[in-house]
Short mmCIF file of C-alpha atoms and ligand atoms in Angstrom, two decimals:
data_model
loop_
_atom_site.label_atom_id
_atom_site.label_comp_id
_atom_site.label_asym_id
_atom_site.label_seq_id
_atom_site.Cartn_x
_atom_site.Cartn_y
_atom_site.Cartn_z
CA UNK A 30 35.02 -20.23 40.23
CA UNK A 31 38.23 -19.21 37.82
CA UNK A 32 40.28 -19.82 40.49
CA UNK A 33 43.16 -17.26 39.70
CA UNK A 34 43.17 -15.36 42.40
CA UNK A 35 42.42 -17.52 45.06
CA UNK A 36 43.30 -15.34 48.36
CA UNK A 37 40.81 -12.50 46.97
CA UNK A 38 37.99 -15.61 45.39
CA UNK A 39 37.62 -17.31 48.79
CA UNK A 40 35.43 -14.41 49.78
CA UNK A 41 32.92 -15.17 46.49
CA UNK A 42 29.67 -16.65 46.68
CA UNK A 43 29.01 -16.54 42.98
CA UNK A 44 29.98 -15.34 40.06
CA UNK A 45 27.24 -13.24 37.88
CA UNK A 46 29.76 -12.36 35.12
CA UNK A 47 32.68 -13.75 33.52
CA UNK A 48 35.28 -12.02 32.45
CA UNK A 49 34.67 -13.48 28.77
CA UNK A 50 30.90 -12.46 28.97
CA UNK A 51 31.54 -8.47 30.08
CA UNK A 52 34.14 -8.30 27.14
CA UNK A 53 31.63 -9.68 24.48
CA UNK A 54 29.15 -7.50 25.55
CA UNK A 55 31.79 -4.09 25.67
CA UNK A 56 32.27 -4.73 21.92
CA UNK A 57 28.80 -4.62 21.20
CA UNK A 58 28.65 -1.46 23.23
CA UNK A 59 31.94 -0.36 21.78
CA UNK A 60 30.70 -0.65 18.07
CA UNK A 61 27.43 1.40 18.54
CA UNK A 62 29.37 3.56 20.30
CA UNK A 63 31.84 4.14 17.54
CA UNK A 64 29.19 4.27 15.12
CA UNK A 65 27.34 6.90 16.93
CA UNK A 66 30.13 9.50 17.57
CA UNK A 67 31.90 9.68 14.13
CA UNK A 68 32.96 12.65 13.46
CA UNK A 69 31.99 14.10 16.87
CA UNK A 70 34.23 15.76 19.22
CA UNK A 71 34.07 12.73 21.88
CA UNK A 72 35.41 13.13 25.65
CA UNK A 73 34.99 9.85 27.56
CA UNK A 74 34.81 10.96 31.27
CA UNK A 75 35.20 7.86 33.83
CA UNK A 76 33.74 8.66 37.39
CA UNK A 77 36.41 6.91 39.85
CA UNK A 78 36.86 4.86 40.79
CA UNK A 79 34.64 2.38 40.22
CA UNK A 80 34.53 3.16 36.45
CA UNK A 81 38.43 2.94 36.14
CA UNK A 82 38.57 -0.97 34.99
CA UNK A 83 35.03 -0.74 32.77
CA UNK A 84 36.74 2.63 30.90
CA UNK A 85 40.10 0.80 30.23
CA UNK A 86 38.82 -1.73 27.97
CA UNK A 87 35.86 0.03 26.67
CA UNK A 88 37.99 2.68 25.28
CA UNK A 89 40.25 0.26 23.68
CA UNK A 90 37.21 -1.22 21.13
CA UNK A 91 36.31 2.53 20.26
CA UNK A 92 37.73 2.97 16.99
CA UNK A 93 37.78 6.75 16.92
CA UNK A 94 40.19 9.98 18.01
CA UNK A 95 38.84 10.72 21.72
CA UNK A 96 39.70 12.39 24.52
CA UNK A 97 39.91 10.98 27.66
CA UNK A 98 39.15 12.70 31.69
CA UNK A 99 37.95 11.57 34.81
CA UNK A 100 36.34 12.59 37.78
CA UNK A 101 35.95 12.05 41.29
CA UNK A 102 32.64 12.31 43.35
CA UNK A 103 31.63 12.17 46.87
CA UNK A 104 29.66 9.04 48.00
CA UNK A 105 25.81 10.41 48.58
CA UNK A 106 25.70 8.99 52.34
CA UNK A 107 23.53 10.79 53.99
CA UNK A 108 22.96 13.54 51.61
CA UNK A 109 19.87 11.28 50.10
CA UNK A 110 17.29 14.06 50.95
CA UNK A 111 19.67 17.31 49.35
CA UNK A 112 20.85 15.41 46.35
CA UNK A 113 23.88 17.20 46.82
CA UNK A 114 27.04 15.64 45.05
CA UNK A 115 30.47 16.74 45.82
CA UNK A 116 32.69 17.15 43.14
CA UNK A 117 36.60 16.05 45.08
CA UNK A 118 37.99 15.95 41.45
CA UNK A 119 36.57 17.84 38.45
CA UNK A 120 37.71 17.88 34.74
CA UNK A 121 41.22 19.26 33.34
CA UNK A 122 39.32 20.45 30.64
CA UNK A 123 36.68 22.38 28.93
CA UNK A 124 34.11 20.74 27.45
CA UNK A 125 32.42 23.02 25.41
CA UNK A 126 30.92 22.31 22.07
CA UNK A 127 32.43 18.64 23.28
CA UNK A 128 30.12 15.38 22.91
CA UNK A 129 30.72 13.97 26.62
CA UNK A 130 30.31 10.29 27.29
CA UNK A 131 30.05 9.39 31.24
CA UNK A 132 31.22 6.15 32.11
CA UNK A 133 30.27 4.59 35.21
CA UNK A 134 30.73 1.68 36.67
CA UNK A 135 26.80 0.94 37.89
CA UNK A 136 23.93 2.96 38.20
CA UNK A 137 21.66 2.21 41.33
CA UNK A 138 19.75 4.73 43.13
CA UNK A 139 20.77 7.22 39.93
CA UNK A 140 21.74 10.41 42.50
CA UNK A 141 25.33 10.14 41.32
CA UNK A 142 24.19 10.60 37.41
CA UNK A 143 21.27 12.75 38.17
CA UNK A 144 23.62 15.32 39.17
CA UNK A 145 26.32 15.11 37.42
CA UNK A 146 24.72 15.28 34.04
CA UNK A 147 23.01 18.36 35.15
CA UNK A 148 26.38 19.89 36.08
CA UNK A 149 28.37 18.95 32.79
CA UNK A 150 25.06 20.22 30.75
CA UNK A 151 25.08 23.41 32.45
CA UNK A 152 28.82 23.87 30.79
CA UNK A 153 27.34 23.96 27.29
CA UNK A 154 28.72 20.75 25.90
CA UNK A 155 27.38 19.31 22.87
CA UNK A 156 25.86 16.36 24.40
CA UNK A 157 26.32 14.30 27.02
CA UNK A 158 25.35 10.54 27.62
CA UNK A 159 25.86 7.58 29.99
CA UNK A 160 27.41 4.20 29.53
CA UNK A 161 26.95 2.42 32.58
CA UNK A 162 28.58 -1.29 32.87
CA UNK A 163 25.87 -2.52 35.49
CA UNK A 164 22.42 -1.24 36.08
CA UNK A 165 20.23 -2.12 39.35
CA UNK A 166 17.01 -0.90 38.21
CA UNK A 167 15.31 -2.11 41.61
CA UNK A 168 16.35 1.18 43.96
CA UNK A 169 16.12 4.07 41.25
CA UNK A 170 14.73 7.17 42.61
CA UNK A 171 16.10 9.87 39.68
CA UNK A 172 15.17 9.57 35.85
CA UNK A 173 18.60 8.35 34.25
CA UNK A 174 18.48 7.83 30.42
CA UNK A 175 20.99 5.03 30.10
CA UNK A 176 22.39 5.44 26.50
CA UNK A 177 24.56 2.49 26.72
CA UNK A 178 23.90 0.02 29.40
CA UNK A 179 25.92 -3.46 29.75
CA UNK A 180 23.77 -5.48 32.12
CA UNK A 181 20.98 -5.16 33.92
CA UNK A 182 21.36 -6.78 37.17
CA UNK A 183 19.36 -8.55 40.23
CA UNK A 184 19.82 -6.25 43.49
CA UNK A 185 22.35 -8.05 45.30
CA UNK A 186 25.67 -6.45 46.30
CA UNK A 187 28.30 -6.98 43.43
CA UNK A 188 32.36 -6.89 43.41
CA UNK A 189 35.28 -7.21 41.34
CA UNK A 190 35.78 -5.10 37.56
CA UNK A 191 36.24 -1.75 39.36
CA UNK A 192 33.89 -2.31 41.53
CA UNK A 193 34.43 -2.34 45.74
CA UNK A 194 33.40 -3.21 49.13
CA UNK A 195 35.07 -1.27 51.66
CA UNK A 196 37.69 -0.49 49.00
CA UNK A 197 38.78 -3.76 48.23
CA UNK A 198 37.95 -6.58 45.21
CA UNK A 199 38.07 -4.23 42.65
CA UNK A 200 41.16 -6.44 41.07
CA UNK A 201 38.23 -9.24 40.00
CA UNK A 202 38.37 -9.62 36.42
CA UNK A 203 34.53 -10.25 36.87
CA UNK A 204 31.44 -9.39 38.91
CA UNK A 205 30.47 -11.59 41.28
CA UNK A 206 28.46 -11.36 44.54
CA UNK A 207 30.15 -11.46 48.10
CA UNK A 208 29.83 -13.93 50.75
CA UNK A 209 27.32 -12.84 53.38
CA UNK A 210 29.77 -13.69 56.05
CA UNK A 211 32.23 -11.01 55.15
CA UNK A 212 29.51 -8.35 55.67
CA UNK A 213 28.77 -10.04 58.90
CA UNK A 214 32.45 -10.03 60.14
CA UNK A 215 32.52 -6.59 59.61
CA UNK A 216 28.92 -4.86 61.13
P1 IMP B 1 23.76 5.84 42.72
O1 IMP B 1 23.32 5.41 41.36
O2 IMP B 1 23.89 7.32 42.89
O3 IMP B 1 22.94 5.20 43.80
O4 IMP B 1 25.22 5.35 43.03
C1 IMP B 1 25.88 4.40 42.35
C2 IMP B 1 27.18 4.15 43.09
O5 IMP B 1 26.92 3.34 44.26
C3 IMP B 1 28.12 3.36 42.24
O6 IMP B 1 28.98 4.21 41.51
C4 IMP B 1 28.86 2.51 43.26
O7 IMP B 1 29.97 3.22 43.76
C5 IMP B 1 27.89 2.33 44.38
N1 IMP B 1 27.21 1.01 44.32
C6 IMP B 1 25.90 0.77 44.14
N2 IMP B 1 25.63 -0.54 44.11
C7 IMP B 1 26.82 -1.19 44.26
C8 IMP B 1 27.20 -2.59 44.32
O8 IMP B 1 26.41 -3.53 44.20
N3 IMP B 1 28.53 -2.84 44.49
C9 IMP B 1 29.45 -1.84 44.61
N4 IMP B 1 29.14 -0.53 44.57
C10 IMP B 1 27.83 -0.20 44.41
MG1 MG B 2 31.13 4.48 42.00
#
């Protein structure tokens, strides 16, 4: 365990990623990423806020002008059979002619994605892709094309770099996996 935030790491079981290993791996994506959107008009759109942590540093390795926006969606609990998403928060902006990058913080079922790249292609951008940190192949019911993908995952629960249970653990500076027992507390 890194041990720096001790009253949040007590509920840990493991950690999957380190801090150092997600950072490594955002240049890599940060490089291609730059490489493939020169002299494009790129928007980076982060999906809170799960994505909020992932977008910070990613953005800061992408050496090129871009525009940044985010957007806030509805969970999908039990809207599984509509596929309805609810938009709570859309863009400040028109994207138009725009090359839109999504950035989310992990792609599971792929609902979430499904929809919202329909939505944002229906607005007549130039393009839009996905760069998702995680990716938890094991559950996917929708056809995602994952442009830029960080790391594929094991299907177990995962906290910390954005990303929540019951709101909380975000603050991690890595993913790890939660203690059964704090599920178990709770239901
Ligand atoms: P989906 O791809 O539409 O199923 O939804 C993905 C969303 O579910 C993510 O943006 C997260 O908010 C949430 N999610 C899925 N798996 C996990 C996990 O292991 N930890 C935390 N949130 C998760
Ligand atoms: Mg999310």
């Amino acid at each position: 365990m890194e041990n720096q935030l001790p009253m949040l790491e007590k509920d840990v079981k493991k950690i999957l990623l380190t801090n150092e290993q997600i950072q490594q791996r955002l240049k890599v994506l940060a490089e291609r990423i730059t490489e493939d959107y020169k002299g494009k008009d790129l928007i980076v759109v982060g999906i809170l806020k799960g994505s909020a942590v992932f977008m910070t540093d990613l953005i800061r390795k992408i050496d090129l002008p871009l525009q940044l926006d985010f957007m806030v969606v509805s969970s999908y609990a039990g809207t599984q059979t509509t596929g309805q998403v609810q938009i709570l928060k859309d863009l400040s902006v028109d994207i138009t002619g725009k090359d839109v990058l999504l950035v989310e913080d992990i792609l599971d079922t792929g609902t979430t994605l499904f929809h919202l790249t329909n939505l944002l292609k229906s607005r007549n951008p130039a393009s839009v892709k996905i760069a998702s940190l995680l990716n938890k192949p094991d559950h996917r019911t929708a056809d995602i094309d994952l442009e830029y993908e960080g790391f594929v995952i094991p299907d177990e629960f995962v906290i910390g770099y954005g990303l929540d249970y019951d709101e909380k653990y975000r603050n991690l500076p890595y993913i790890g996996v939660l203690k059964e027992e704090v599920y178990m507390n709770k239901e």
